[in-house]
PDB file of N, CA and C and ligand atoms in Angstrom:
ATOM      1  N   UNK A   1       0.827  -1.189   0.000  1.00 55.00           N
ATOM      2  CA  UNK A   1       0.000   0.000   0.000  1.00 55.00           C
ATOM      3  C   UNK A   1       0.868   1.249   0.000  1.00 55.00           C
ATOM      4  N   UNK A   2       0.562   2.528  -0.764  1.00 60.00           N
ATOM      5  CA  UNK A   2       1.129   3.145  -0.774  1.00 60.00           C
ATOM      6  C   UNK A   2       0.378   4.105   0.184  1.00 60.00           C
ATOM      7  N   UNK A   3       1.274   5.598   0.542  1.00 72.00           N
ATOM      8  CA  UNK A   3       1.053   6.394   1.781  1.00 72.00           C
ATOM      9  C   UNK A   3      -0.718   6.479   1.777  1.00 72.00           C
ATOM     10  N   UNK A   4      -1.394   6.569   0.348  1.00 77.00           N
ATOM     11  CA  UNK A   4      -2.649   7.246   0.074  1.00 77.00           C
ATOM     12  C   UNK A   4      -3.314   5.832   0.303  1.00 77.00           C
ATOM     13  N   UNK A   5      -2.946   4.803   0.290  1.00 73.00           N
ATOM     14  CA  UNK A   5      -4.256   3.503   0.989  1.00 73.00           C
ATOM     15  C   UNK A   5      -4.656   3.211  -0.689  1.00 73.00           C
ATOM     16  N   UNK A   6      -3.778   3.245  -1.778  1.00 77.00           N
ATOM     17  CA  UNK A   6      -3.624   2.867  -3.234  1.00 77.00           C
ATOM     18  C   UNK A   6      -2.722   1.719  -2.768  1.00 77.00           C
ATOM     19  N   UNK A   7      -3.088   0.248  -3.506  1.00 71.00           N
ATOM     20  CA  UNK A   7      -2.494  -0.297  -3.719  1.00 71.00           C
ATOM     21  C   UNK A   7      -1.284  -0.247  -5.076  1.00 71.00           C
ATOM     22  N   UNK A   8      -0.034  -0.480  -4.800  1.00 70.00           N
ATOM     23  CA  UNK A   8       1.132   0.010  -5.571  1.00 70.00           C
ATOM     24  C   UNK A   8       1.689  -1.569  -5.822  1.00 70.00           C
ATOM     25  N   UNK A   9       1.951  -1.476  -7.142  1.00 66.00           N
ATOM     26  CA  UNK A   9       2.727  -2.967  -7.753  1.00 66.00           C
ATOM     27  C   UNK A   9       4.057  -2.620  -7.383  1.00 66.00           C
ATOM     28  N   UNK A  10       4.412  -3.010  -6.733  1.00 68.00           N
ATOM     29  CA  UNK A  10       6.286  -2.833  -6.778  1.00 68.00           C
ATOM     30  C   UNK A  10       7.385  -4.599  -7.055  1.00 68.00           C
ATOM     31  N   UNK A  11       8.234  -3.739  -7.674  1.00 68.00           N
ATOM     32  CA  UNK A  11       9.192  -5.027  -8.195  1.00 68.00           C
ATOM     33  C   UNK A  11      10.039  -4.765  -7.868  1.00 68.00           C
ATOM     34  N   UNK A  12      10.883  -4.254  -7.178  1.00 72.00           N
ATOM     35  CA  UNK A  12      12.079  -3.780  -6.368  1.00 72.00           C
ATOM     36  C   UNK A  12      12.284  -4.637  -5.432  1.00 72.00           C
ATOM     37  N   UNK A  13      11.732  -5.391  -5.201  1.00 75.00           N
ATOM     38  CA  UNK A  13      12.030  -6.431  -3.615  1.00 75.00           C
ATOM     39  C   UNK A  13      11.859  -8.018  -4.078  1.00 75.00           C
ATOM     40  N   UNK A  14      12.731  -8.455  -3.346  1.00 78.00           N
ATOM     41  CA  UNK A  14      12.747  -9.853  -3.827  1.00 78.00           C
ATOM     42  C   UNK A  14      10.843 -10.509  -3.744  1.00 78.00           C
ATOM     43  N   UNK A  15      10.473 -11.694  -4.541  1.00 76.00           N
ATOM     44  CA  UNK A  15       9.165 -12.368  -3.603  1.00 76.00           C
ATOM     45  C   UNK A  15       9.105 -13.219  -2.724  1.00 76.00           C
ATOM     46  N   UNK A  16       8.798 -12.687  -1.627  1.00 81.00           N
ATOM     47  CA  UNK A  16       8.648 -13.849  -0.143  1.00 81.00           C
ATOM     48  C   UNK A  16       8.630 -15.176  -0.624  1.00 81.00           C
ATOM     49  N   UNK A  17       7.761 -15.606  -1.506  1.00 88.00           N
ATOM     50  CA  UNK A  17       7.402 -17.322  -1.915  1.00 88.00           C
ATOM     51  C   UNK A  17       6.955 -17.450  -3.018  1.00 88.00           C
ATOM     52  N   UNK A  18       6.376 -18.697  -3.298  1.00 89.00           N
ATOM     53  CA  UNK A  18       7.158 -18.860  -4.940  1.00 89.00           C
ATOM     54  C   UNK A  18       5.534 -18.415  -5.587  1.00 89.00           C
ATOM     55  N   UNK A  19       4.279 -18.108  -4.494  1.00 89.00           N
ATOM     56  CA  UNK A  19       3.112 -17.614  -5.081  1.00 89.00           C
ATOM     57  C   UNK A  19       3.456 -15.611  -5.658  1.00 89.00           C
ATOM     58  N   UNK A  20       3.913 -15.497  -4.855  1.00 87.00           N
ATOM     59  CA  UNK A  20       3.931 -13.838  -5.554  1.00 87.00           C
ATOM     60  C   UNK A  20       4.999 -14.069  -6.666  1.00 87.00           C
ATOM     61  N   UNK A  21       6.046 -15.303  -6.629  1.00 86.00           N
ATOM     62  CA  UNK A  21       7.622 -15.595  -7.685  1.00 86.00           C
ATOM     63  C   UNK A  21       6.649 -15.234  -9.361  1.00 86.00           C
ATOM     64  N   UNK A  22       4.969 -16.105  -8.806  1.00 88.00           N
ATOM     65  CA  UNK A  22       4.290 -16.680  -9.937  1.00 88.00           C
ATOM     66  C   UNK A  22       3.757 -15.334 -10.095  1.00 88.00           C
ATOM     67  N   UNK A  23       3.513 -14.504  -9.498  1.00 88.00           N
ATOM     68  CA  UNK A  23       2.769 -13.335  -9.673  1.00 88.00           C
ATOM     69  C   UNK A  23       3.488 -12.465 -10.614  1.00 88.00           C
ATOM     70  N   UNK A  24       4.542 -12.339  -9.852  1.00 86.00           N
ATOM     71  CA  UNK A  24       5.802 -11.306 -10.956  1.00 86.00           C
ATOM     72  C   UNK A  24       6.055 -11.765 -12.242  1.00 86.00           C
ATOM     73  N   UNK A  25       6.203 -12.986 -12.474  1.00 88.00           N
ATOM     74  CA  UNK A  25       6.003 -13.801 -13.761  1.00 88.00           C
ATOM     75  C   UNK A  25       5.247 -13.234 -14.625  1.00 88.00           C
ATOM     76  N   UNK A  26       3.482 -13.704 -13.814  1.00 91.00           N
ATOM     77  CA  UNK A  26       2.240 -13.039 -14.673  1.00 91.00           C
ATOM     78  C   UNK A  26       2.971 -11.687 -14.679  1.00 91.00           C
ATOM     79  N   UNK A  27       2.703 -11.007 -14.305  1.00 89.00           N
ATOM     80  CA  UNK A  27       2.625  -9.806 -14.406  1.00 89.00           C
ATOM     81  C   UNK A  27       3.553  -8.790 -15.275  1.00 89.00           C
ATOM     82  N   UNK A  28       5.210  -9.751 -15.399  1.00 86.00           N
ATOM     83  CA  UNK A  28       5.627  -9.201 -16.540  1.00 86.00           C
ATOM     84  C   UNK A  28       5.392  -9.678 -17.960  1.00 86.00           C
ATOM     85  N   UNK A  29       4.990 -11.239 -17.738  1.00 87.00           N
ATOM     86  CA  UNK A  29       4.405 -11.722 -19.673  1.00 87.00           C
ATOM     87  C   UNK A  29       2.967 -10.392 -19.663  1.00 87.00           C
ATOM     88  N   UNK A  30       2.600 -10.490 -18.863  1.00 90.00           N
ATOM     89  CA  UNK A  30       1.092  -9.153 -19.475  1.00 90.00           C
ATOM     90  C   UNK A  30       1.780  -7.913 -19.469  1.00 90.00           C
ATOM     91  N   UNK A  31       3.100  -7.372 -18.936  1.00 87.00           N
ATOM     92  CA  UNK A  31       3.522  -5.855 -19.563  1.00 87.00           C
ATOM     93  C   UNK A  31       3.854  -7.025 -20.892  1.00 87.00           C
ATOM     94  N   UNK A  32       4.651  -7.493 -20.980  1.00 84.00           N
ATOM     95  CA  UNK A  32       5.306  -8.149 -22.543  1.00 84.00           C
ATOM     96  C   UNK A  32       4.270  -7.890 -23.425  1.00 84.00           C
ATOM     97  N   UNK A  33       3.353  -8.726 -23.399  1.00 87.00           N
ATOM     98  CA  UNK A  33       2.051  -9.034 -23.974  1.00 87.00           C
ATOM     99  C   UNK A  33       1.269  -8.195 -24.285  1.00 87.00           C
ATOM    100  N   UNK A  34       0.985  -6.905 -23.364  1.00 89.00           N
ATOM    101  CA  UNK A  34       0.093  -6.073 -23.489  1.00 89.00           C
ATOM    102  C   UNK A  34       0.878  -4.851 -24.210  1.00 89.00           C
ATOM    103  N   UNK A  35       2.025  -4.651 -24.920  1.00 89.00           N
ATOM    104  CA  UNK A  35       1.920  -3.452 -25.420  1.00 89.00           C
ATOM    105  C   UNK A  35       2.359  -3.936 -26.737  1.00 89.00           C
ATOM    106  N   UNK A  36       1.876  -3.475 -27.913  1.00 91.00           N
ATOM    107  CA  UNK A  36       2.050  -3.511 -29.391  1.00 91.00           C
ATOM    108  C   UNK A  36       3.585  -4.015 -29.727  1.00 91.00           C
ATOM    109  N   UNK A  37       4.504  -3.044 -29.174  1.00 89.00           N
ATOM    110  CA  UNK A  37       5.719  -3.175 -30.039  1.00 89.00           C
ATOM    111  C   UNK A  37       6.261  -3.869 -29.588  1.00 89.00           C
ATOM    112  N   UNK A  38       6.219  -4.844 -28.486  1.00 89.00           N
ATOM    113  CA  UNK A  38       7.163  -5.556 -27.843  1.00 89.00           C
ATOM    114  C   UNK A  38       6.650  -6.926 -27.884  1.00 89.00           C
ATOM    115  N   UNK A  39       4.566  -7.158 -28.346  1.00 90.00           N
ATOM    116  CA  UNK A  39       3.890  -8.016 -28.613  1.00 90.00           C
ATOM    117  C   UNK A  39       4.422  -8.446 -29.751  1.00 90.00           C
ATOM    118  N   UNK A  40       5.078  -7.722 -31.194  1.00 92.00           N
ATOM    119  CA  UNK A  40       5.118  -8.087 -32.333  1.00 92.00           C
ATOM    120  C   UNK A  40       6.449  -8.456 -32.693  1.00 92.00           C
ATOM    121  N   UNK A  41       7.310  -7.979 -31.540  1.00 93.00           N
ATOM    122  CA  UNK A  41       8.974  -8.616 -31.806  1.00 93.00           C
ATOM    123  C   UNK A  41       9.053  -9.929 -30.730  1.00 93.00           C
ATOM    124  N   UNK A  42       8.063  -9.873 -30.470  1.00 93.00           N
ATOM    125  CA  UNK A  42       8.662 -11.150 -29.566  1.00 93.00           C
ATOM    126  C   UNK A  42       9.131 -12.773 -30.638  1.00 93.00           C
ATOM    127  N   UNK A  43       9.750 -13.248 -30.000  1.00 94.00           N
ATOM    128  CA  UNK A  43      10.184 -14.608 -30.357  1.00 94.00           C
ATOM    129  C   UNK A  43      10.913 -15.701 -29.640  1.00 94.00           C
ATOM    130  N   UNK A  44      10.683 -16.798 -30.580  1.00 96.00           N
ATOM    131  CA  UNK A  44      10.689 -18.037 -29.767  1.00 96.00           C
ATOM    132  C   UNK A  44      12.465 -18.641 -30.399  1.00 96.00           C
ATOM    133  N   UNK A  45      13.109 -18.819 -29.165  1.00 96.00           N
ATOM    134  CA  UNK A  45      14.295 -18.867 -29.845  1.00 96.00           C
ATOM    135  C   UNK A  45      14.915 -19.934 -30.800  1.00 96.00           C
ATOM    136  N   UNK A  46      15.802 -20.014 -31.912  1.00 95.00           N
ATOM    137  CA  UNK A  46      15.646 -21.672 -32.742  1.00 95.00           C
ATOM    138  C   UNK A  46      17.012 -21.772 -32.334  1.00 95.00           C
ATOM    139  N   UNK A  47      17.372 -22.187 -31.368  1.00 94.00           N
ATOM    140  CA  UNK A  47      18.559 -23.084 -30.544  1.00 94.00           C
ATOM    141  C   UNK A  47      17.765 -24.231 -30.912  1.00 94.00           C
ATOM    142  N   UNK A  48      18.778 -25.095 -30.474  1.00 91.00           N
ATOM    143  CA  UNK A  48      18.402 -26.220 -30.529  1.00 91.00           C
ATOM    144  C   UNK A  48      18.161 -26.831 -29.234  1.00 91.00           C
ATOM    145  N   UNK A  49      16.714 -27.485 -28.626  1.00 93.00           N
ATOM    146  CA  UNK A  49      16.316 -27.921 -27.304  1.00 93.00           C
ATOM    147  C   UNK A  49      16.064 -26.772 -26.635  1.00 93.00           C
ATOM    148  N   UNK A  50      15.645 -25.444 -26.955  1.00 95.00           N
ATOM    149  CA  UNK A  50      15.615 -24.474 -26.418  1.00 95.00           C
ATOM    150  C   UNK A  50      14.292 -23.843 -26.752  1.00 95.00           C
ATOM    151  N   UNK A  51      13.537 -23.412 -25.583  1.00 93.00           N
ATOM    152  CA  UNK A  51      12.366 -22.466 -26.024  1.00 93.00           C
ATOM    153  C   UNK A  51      12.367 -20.871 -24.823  1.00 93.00           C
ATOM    154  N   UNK A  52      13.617 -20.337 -24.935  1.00 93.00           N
ATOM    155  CA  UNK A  52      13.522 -19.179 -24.781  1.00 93.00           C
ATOM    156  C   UNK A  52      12.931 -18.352 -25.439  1.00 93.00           C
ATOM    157  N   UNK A  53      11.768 -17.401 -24.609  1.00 90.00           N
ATOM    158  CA  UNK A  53      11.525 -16.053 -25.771  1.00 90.00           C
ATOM    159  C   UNK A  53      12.128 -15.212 -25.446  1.00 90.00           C
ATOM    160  N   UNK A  54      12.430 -13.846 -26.335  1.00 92.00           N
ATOM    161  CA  UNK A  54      13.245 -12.975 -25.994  1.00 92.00           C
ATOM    162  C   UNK A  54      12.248 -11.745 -27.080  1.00 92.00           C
ATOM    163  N   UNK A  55      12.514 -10.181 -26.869  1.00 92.00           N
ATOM    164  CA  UNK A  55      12.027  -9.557 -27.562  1.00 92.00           C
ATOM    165  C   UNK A  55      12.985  -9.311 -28.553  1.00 92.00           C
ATOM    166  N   UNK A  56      13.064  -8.981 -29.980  1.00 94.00           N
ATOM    167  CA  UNK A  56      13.856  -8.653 -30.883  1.00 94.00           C
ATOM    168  C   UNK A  56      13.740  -7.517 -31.134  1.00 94.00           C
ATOM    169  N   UNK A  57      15.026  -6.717 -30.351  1.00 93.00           N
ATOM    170  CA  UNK A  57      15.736  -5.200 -30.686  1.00 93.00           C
ATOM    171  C   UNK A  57      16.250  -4.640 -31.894  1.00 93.00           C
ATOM    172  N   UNK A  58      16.752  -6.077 -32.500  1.00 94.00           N
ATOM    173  CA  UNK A  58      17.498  -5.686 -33.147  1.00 94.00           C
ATOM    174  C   UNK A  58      17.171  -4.367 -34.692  1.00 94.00           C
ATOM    175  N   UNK A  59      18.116  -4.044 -35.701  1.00 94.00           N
ATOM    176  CA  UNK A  59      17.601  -3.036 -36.495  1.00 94.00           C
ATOM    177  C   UNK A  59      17.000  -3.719 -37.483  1.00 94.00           C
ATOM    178  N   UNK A  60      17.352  -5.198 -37.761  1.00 94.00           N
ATOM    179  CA  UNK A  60      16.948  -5.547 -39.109  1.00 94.00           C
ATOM    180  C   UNK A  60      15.884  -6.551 -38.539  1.00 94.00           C
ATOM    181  N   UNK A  61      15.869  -6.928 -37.225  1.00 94.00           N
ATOM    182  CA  UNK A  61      14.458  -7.777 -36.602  1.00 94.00           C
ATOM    183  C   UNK A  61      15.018  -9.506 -37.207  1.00 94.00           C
ATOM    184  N   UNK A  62      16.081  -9.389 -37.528  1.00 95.00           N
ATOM    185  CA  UNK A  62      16.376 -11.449 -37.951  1.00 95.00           C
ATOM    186  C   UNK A  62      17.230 -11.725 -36.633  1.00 95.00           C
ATOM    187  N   UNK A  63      17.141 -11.440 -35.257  1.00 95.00           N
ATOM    188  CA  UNK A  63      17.545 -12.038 -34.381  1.00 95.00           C
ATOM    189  C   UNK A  63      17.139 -12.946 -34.376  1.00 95.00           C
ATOM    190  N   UNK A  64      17.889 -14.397 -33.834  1.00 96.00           N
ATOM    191  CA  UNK A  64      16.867 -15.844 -34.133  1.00 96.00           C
ATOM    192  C   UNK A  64      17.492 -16.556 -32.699  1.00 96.00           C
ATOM    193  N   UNK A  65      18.667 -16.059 -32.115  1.00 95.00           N
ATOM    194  CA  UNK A  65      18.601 -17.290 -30.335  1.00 95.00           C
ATOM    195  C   UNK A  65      18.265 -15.799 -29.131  1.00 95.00           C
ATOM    196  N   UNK A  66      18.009 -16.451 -28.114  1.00 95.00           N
ATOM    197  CA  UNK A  66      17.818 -15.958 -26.926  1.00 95.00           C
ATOM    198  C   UNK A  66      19.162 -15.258 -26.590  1.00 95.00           C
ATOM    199  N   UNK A  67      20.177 -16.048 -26.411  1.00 94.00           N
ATOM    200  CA  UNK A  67      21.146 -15.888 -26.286  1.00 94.00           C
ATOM    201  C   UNK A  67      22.180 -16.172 -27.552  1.00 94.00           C
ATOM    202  N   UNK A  68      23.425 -15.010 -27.688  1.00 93.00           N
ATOM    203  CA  UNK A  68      24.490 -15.303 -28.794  1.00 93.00           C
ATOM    204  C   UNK A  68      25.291 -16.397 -28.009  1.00 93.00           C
ATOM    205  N   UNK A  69      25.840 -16.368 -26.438  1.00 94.00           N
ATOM    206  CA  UNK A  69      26.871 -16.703 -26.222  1.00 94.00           C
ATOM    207  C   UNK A  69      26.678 -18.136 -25.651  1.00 94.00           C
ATOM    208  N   UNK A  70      25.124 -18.641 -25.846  1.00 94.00           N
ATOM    209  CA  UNK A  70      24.748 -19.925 -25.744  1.00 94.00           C
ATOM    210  C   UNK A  70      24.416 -20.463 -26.757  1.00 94.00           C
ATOM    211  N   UNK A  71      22.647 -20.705 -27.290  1.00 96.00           N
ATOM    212  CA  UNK A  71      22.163 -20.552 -28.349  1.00 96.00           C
ATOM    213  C   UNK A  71      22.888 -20.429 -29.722  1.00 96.00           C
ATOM    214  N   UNK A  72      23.435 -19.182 -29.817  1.00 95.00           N
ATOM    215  CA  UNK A  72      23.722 -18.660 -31.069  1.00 95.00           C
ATOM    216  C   UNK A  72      25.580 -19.215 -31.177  1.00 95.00           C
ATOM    217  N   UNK A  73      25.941 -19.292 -30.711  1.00 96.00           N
ATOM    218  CA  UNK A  73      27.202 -20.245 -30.559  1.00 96.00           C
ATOM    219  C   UNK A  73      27.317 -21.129 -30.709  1.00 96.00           C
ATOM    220  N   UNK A  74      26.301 -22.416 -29.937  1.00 95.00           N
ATOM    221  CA  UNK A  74      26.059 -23.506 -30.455  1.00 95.00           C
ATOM    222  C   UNK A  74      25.649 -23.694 -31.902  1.00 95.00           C
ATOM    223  N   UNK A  75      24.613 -22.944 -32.600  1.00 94.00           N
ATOM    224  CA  UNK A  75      24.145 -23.197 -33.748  1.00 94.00           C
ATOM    225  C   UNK A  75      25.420 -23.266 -34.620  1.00 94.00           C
ATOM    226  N   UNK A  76      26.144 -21.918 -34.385  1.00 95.00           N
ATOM    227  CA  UNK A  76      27.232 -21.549 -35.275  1.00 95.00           C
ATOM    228  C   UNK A  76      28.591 -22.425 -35.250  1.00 95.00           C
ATOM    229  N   UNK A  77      28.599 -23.418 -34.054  1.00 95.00           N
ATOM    230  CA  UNK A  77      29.456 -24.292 -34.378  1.00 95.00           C
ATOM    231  C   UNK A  77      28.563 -25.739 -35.061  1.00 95.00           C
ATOM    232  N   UNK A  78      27.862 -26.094 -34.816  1.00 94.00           N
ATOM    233  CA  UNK A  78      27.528 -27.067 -35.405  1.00 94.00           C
ATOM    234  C   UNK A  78      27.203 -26.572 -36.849  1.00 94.00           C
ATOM    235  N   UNK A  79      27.058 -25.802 -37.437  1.00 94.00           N
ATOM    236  CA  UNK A  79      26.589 -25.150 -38.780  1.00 94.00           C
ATOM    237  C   UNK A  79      28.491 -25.729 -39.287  1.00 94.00           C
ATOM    238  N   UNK A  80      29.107 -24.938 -38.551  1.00 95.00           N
ATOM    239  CA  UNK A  80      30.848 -25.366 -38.659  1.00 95.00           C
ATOM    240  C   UNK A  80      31.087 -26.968 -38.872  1.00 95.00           C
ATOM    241  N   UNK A  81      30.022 -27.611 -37.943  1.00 95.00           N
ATOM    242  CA  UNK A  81      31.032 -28.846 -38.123  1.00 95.00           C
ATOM    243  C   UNK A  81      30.449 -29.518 -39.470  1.00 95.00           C
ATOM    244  N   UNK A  82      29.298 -29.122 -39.735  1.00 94.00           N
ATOM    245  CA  UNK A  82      28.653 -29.694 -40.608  1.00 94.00           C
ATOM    246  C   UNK A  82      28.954 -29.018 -41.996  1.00 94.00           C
ATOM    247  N   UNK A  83      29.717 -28.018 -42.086  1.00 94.00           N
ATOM    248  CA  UNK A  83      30.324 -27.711 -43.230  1.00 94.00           C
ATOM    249  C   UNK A  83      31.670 -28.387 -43.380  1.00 94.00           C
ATOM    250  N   UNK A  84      32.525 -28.253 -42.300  1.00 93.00           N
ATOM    251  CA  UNK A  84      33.874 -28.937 -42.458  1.00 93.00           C
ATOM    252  C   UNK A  84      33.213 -30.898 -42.458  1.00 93.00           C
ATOM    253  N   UNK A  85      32.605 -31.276 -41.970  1.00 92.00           N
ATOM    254  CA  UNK A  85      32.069 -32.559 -42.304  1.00 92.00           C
ATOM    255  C   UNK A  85      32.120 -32.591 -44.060  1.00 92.00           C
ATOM    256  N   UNK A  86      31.229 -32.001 -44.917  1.00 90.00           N
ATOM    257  CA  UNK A  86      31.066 -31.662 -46.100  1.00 90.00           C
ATOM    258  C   UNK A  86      32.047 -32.133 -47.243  1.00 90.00           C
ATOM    259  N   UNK A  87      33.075 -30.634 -46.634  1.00 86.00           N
ATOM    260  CA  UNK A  87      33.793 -30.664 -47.150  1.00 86.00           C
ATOM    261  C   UNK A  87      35.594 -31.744 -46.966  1.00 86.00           C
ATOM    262  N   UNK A  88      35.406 -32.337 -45.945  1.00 74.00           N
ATOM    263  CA  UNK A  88      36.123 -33.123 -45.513  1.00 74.00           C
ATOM    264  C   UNK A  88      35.922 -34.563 -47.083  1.00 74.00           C
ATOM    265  N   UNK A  89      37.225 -34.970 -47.700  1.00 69.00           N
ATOM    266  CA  UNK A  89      37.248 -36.166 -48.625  1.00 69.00           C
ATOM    267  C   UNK A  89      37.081 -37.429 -48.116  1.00 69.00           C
TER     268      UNK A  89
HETATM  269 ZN1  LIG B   1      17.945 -20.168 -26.828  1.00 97.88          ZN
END
């Protein structure tokens, strides 16, 4: 409650237990969810075994893992081995 007897959402403090953990959850997929521009970049990441979403910042919008230094690393070495596989006699 704030000074005026308004209830106030605050996210600044850890959650006591894992029911408000679930609350903060909800409550940030519905900011995610609920505003246009962040509804229409969202995505589902194509790692492999991976279903991170993440919003896409980027300028040209072809971000495709959650993460570069997981995700997008992995892809890019196996893309590697499977070219040097290829090309291997
Ligand atoms: Zn990922």
């Amino acid at each position: 409650m704030g000074d005026d007897g308004e209830a106030v959402f605050r996210t600044d403090t850890a959650p006591p237990d894992a029911r408000q953990a679930l609350c903060r959850i909800a409550a940030d997929a519905a900011t995610l969810l609920g505003a246009a521009d962040t509804r229409a970049r969202l995505r589902i990441c194509d790692g492999h075994n991976c279903s991170g979403r993440f919003v896409d910042k980027s300028v040209g919008r072809r971000r495709r893992w959650c993460s570069m230094a997981i995700c997008g690393n992995r892809a890019k070495a196996a893309q590697h081995r499977r070219t040097a596989a290829r090309s291997t006699p």
